[in-house]
XYZ file of C-alpha atoms in Angstrom:
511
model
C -98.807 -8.858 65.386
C -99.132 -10.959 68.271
C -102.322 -12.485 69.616
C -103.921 -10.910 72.895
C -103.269 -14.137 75.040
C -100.999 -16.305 73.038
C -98.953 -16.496 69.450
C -99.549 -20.355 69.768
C -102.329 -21.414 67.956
C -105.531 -22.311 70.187
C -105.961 -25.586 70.871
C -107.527 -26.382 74.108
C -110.317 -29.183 73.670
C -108.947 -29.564 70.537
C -106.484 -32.134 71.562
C -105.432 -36.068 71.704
C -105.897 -36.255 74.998
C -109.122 -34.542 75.227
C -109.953 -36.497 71.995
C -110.721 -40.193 72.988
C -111.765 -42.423 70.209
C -112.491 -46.436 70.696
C -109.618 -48.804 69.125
C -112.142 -49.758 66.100
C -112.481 -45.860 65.329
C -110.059 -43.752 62.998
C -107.306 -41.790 65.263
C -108.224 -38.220 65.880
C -107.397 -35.460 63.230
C -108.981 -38.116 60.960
C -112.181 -38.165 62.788
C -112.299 -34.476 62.979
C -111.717 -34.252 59.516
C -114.039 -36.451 58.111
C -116.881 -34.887 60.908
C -115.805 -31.124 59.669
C -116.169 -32.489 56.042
C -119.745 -33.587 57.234
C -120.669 -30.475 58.856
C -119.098 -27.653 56.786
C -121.018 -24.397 56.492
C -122.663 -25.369 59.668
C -120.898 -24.899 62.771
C -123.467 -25.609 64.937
C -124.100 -28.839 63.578
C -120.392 -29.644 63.752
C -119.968 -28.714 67.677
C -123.099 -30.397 68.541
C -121.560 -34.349 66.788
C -118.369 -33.176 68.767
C -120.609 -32.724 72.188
C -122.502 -36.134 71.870
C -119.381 -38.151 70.553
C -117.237 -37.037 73.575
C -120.037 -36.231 76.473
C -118.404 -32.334 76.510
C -120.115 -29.979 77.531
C -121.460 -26.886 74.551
C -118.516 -24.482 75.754
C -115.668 -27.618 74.958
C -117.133 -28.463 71.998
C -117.066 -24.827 70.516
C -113.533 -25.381 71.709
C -112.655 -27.770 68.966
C -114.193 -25.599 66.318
C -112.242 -23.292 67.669
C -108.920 -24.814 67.632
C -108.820 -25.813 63.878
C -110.029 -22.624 62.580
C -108.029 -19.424 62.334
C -106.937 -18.887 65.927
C -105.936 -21.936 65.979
C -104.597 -24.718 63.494
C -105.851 -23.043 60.306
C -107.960 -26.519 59.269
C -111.338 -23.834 58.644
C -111.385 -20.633 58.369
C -113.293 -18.123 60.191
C -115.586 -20.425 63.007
C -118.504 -18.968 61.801
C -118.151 -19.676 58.268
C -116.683 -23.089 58.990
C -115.365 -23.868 55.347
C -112.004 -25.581 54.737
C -108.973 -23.691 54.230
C -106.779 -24.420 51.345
C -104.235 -26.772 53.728
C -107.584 -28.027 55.401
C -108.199 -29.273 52.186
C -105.050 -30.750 52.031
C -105.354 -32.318 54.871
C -108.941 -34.317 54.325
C -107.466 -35.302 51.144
C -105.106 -37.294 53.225
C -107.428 -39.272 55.654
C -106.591 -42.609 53.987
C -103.057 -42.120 54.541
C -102.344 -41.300 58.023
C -98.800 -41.455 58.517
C -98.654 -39.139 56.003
C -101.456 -36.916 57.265
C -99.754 -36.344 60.237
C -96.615 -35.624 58.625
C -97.968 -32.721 56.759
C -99.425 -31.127 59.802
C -96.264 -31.756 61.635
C -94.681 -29.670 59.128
C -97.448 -27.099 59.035
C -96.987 -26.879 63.047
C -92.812 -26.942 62.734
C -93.031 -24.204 60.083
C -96.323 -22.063 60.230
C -97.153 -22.050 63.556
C -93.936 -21.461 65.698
C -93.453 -24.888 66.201
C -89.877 -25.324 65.152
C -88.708 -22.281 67.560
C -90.283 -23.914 70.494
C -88.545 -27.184 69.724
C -84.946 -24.693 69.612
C -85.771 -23.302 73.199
C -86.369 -26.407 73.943
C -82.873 -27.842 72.965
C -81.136 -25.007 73.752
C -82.608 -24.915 77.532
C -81.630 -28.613 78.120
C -77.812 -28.083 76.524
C -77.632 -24.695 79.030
C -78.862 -26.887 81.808
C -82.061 -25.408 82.779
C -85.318 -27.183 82.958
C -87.609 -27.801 80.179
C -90.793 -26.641 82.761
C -93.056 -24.740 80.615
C -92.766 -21.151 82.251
C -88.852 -21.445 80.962
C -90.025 -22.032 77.900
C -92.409 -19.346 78.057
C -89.503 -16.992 78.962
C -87.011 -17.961 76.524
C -89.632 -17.771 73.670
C -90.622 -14.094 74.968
C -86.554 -13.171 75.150
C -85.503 -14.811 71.449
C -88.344 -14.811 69.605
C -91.183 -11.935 71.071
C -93.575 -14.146 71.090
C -95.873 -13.924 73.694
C -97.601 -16.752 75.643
C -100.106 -16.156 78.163
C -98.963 -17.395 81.677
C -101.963 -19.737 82.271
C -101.976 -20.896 78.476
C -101.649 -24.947 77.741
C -101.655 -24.356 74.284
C -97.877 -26.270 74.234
C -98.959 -29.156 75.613
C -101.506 -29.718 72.771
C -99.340 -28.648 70.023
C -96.862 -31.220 71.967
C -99.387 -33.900 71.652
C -99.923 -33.322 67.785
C -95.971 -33.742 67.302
C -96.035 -36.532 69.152
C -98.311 -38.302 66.163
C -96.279 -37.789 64.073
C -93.099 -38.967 65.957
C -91.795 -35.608 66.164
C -91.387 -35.655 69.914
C -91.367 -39.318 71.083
C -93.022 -38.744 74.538
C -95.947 -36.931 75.871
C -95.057 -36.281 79.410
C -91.342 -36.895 80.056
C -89.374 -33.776 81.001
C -86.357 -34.964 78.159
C -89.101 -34.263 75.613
C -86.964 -37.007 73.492
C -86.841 -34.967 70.300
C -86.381 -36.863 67.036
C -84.362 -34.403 65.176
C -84.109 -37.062 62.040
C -87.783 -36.955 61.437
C -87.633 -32.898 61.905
C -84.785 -32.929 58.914
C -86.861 -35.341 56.535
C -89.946 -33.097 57.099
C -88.877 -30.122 56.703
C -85.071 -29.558 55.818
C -84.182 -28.515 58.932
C -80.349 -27.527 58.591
C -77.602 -25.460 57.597
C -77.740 -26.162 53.624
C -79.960 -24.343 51.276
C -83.180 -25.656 52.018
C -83.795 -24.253 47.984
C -84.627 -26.535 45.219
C -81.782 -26.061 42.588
C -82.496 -29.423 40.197
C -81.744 -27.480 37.323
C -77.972 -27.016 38.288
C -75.376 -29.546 38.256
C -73.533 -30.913 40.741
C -70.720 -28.353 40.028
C -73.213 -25.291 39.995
C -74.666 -26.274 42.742
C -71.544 -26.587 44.950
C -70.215 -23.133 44.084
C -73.741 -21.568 44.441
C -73.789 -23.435 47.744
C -70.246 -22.137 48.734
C -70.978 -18.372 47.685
C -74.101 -18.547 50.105
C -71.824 -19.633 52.880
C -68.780 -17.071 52.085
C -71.870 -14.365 52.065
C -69.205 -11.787 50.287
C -69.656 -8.660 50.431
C -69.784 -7.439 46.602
C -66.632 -9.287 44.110
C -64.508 -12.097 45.468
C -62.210 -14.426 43.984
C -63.552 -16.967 42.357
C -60.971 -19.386 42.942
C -61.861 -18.721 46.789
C -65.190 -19.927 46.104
C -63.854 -22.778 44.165
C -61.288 -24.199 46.821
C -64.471 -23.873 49.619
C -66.625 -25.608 46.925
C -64.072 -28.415 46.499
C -63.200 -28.785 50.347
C -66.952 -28.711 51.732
C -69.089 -30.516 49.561
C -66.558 -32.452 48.206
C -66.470 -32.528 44.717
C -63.734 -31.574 41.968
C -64.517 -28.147 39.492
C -62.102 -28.574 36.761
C -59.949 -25.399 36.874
C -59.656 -24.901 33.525
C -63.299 -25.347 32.122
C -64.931 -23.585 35.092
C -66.081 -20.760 32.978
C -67.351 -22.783 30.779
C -69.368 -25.456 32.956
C -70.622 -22.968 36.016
C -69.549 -19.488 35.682
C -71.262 -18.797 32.015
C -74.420 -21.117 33.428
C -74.272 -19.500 36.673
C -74.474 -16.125 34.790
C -76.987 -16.533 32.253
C -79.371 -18.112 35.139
C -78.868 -14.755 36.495
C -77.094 -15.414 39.857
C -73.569 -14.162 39.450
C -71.295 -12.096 37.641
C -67.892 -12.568 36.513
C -65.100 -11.334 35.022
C -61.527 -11.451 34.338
C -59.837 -7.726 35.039
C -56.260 -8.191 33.368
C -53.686 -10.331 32.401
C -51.923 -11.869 35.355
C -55.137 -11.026 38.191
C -57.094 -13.785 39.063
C -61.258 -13.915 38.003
C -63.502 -12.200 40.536
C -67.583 -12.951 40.938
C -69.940 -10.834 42.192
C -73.573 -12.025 43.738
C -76.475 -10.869 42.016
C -79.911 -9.354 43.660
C -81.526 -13.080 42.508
C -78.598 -14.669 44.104
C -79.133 -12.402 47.190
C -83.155 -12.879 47.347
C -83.681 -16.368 45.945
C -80.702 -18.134 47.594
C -79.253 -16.252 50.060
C -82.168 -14.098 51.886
C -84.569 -17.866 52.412
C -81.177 -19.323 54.076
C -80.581 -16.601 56.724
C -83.803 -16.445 57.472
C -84.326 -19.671 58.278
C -80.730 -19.683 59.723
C -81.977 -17.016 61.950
C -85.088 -18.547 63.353
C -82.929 -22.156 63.972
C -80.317 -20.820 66.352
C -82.063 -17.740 67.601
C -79.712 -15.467 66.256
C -80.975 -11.984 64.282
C -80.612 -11.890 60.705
C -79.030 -8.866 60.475
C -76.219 -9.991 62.357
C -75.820 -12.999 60.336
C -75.138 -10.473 57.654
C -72.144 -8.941 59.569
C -68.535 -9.299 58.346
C -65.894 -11.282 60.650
C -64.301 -7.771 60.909
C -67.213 -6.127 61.932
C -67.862 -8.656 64.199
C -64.834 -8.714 65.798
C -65.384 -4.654 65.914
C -68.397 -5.159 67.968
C -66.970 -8.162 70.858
C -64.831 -4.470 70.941
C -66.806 -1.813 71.248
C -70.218 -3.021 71.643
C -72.732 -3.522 74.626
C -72.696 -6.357 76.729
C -75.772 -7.630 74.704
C -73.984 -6.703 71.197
C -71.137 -8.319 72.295
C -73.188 -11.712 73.166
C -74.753 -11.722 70.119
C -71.299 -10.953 68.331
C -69.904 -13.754 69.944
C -72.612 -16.522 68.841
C -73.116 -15.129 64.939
C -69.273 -15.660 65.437
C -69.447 -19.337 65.983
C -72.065 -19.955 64.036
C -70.487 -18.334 60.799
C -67.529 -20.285 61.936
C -69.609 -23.542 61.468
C -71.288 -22.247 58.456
C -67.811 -21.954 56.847
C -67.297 -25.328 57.785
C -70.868 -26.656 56.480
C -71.451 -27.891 59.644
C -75.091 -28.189 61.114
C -76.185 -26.145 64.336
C -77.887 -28.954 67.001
C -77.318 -26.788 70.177
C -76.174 -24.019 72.121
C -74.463 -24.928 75.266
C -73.406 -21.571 76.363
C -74.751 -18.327 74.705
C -72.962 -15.404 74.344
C -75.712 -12.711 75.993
C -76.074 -15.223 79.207
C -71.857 -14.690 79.653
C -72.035 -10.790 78.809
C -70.385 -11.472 75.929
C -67.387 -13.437 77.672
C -68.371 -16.947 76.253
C -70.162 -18.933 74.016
C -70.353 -22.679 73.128
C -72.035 -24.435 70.662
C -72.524 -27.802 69.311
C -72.361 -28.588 65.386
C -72.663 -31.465 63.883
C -71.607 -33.156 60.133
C -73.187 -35.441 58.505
C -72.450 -35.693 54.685
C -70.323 -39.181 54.772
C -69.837 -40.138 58.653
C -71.198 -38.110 61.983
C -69.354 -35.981 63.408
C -69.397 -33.870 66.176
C -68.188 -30.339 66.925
C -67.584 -28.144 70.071
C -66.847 -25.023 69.347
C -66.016 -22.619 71.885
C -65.467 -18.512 71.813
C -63.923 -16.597 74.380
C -63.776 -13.033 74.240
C -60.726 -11.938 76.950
C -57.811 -10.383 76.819
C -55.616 -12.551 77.718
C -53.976 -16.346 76.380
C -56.490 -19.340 76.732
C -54.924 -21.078 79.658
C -54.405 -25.150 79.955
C -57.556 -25.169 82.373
C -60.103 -23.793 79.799
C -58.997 -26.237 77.575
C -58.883 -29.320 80.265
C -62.306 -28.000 80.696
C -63.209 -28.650 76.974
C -61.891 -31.805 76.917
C -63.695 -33.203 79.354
C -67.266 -32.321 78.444
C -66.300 -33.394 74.197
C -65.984 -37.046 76.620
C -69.509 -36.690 77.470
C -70.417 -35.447 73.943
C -68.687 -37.737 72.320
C -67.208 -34.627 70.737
C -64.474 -35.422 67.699
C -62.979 -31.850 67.084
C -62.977 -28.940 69.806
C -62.616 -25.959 67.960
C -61.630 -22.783 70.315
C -61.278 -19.822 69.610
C -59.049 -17.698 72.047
C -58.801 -14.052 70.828
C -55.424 -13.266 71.976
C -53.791 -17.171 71.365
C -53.042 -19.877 73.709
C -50.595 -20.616 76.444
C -48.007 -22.956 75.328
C -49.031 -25.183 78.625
C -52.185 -25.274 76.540
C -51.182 -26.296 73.870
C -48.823 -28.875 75.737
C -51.902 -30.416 77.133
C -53.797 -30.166 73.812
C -51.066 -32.314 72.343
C -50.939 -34.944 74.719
C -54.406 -35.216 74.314
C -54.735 -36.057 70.894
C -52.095 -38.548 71.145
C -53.682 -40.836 73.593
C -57.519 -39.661 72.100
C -59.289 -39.893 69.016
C -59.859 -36.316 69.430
C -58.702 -33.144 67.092
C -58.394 -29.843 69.134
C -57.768 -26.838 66.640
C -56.996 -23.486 67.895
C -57.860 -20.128 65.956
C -57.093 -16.663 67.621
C -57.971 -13.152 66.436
C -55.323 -13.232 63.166
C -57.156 -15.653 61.488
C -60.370 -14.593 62.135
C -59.493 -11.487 59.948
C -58.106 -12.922 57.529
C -61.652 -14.732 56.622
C -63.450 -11.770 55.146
C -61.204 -12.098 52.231
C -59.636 -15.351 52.432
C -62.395 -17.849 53.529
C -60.599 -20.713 52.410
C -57.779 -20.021 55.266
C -59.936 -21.452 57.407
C -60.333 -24.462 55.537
C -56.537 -24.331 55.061
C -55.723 -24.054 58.566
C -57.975 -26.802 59.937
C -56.275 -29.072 57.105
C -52.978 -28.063 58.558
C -53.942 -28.807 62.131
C -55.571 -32.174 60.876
C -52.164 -33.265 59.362
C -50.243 -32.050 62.357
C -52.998 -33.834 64.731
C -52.600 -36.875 62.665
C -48.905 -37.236 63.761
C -49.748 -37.865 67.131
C -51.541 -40.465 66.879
C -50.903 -44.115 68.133
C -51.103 -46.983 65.647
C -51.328 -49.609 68.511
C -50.201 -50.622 72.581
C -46.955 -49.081 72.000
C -46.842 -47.452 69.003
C -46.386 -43.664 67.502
C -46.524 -42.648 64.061
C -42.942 -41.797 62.578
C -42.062 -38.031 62.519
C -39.083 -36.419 62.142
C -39.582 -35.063 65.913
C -41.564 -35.576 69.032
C -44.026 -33.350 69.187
C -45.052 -34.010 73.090
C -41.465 -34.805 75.429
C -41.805 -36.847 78.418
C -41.252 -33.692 80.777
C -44.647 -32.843 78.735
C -46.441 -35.328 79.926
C -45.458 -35.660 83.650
C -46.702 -31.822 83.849
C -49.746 -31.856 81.932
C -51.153 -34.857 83.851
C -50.983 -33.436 86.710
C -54.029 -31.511 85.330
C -57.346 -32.751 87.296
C -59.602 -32.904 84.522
C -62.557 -34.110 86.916
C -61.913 -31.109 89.445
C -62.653 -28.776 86.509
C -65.705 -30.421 85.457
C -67.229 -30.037 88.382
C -69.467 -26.980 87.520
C -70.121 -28.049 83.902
C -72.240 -31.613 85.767
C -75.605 -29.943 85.704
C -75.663 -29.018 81.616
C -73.835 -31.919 80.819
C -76.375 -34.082 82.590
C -78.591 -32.403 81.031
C -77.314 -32.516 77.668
C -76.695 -36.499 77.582
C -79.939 -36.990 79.329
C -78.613 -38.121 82.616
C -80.532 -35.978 84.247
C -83.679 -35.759 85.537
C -85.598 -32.487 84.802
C -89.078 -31.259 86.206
C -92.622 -32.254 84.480
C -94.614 -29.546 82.852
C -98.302 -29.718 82.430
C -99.872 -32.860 81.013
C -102.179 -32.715 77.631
């Protein structure tokens, strides 16, 4: 239930800048520590050392209490009592280790107290275009999240300050906020894999386990569907013919799946267990949910379904629609959600666009885009795509057009990826349903499209790879560069500046 003025913990005077210690002294959650350690069971004692070390005044002091107890960052319990919590405890036992101190109550911040969906909004403000100014973030937090924040609250900016200890966020008052989304994955697992320990499994279970979470089937499924996703996304080989042997039966008897063979001739389904369902796949779509601001439930939906609803559905089911879309799209493709660009219930459900990222061997970087019309995507939506991936150093543009492209797109799209190291894949409405029971077409169809991009592409000044045909004429060429890809980008300058960090934003309130 939320808080009456804020569902950010309190911190006030409890803060780094409020805080100020001599060089010689230990840095400030230490000193706290170490003086709540001192004074614990007596909270009068406790705010009176706070009140003579930093010349505040009773009130401020009391503020300090208050901010690591429960209203605030959970160090002590009730304020009266003033005993350590159980993380408190935690904490103190760290004092002689401070990087690691504050890495643990970064982590405590990202994952108990709402810090991780403030650093979303955050991202997902600056990829939109909008400024990072507090009372945004205030809104957006409200819309995606219900939490409430109190207008005249500061509470962020201390919260901010803490991160920035621990090299979460790498400034304290620049309106870029310079997020360090590598320490963010090392503290807390921040992505699209399961965030579960499975150390018992082998590399083999754990890739099909892995796979079925992603699929998400909806009771039996083939298992060699699960296998060829296994194989293709987290690249390793399951031997065919001693699959039953080395992850089904193990698989089974740990009490995730079922499996059986029905006749002679049919190939062997699986079927997801309840453990499967509440030890594997319930922790990832939660956490899922909370990273892109999507609601579980829909996360749950079927691409059918889905597709039912960018139908049928409101202009706000059809925005949501759209982004679970993408993102199961990316999912399929174990990619890993950085930002939104465009959502779906800011276009009515036209639009959405979302950066993904993969990182298992080499980066790289995904724009996916979903557009919900009626009619063929045209050569200028994808100009447009093109030239914001140049600013994103995107290396695939995914788009999905419901209804197909325009062969002047696809013209362009060709020419493209002969002069660019760029991949542009196209999916439409046919092979979206085909997903719910085929997820490896997906998989299949990107391969295709990688081996068809792959022909375009020049080996030097001069120089095509052989095929038995070319794929873009000269005619092709004279028409599609006629296409002002600058003139099209003119509306997209404000996110993308944005985005790359070319722009300037507006301050919000200091520590």
């Amino acid at each position: 239930m939320a808080r009456e003025n804020t569902d950010l913990p309190f911190g006030d005077a409890f803060s780094i800048n409020q805080l100020d210690l001599d060089d010689d002294e230990p840095s400030q959650l230490v000193y706290v520590l170490e003086l709540a350690k001192k004074h614990e069971g007596d909270p009068d004692a406790f705010d009176d050392a706070i009140a003579d070390r930093f010349d505040m005044q009773p009130y401020r002091a009391k503020n300090v209490r208050l901010g690591i107890s429960d209203a605030g960052y959970q160090i002590m319990n009730d304020s009266t009592e003033f005993e350590f919590t159980e993380f408190g405890e935690e904490l103190h036992d760290l004092i002689d280790d401070e990087d690691e101190l504050y890495d643990q109550f970064a982590v405590h911040i990202l994952q108990n107290l709402h810090g991780q969906k403030v650093i979303n909004v955050i991202m997902d403000l600056r990829s939109e275009g909008k400024s990072r100014k507090f009372d945004n973030i205030r809104k957006e937090l409200e819309d995606r999240y219900e939490l409430h924040i109190d207008q005249t609250s500061n509470h962020w900016s201390q919260m901010r300050g803490w991160l920035y200890k621990a090299d979460v966020i790498q400034n304290l008052r620049s309106p870029s906020y310079d997020i360090n989304w590598t320490k963010i994955e090392d503290l807390t697992g921040a992505n699209s894999d399961l965030i579960l320990e499975l150390s018992d499994l082998t590399g083999e279970q754990q890739a099909y386990l892995r796979a079925l979470a992603i699929i998400d089937p909806d009771g039996e499924i083939e298992g060699t569907k699960v296998r060829e996703v296994a194989e293709s996304e987290f690249e390793i080989e399951i031997d065919q013919n001693s699959i039953v042997g080395n992850v089904l039966d193990p698989l089974e008897e740990a009490g995730y799946l079922t499996h059986d063979k029905p006749t002679r001739g049919k190939p062997r389904v699986v079927e997801p267990t309840d453990k499967f369902e509440s030890e594997v796949v319930s922790p990832l779509l939660d956490d899922l949910a909370d990273y892109v601001g999507a609601p579980r439930s829909a996360l749950r939906k079927s691409f059918a379904e889905l597709l039912e609803e960018l139908d049928e559905g409101t202009k706000y089911e059809r925005g949501v629609a759209l982004e679970v879309l993408a993102i199961k799209i990316g999912r399929l493709l174990n990619l890993d959600y950085t930002a939104w660009r465009a959502r779906g219930r800011n276009t009515s459900g036209n639009e959405v666009d979302v950066v993904m990222d993969s990182v298992d061997l080499t980066f790289q970087r995904w724009q996916i885009q979903c557009k919900n019309t009626k009619s063929k995507l045209s050569i200028d939506e994808v100009t447009r795509e093109v030239g914001i991936s140049r600013r994103l150093k995107t290396d695939v543009i995914l788009i999905i057009g419901r209804e197909g492209v325009t062969s002047d797109a696809r013209r362009f799209a060709d020419l493209t990826m002969s002069d660019e190291n760029l991949t542009i894949v196209f999916l439409d409405d046919q092979d979206i349903m085909r997903l719910d029971q085929s997820p490896e077409h997906l998989i299949n169809k990107l391969q295709g499209e990688a081996r068809r991009a792959k022909s375009f592409k020049r080996l030097g000044d001069g120089q095509m790879v052989e095929v038995s045909e070319r794929m873009v004429s000269d005619e092709d060429e004279e028409e599609v560069e006629e296409t002002d890809v600058d003139d099209l980008l003119d509306n997209e300058q404000p996110s993308l500046d944005e985005y790359t960090n070319d722009g300037e934003g507006e301050d919000e309130d200091e520590n």
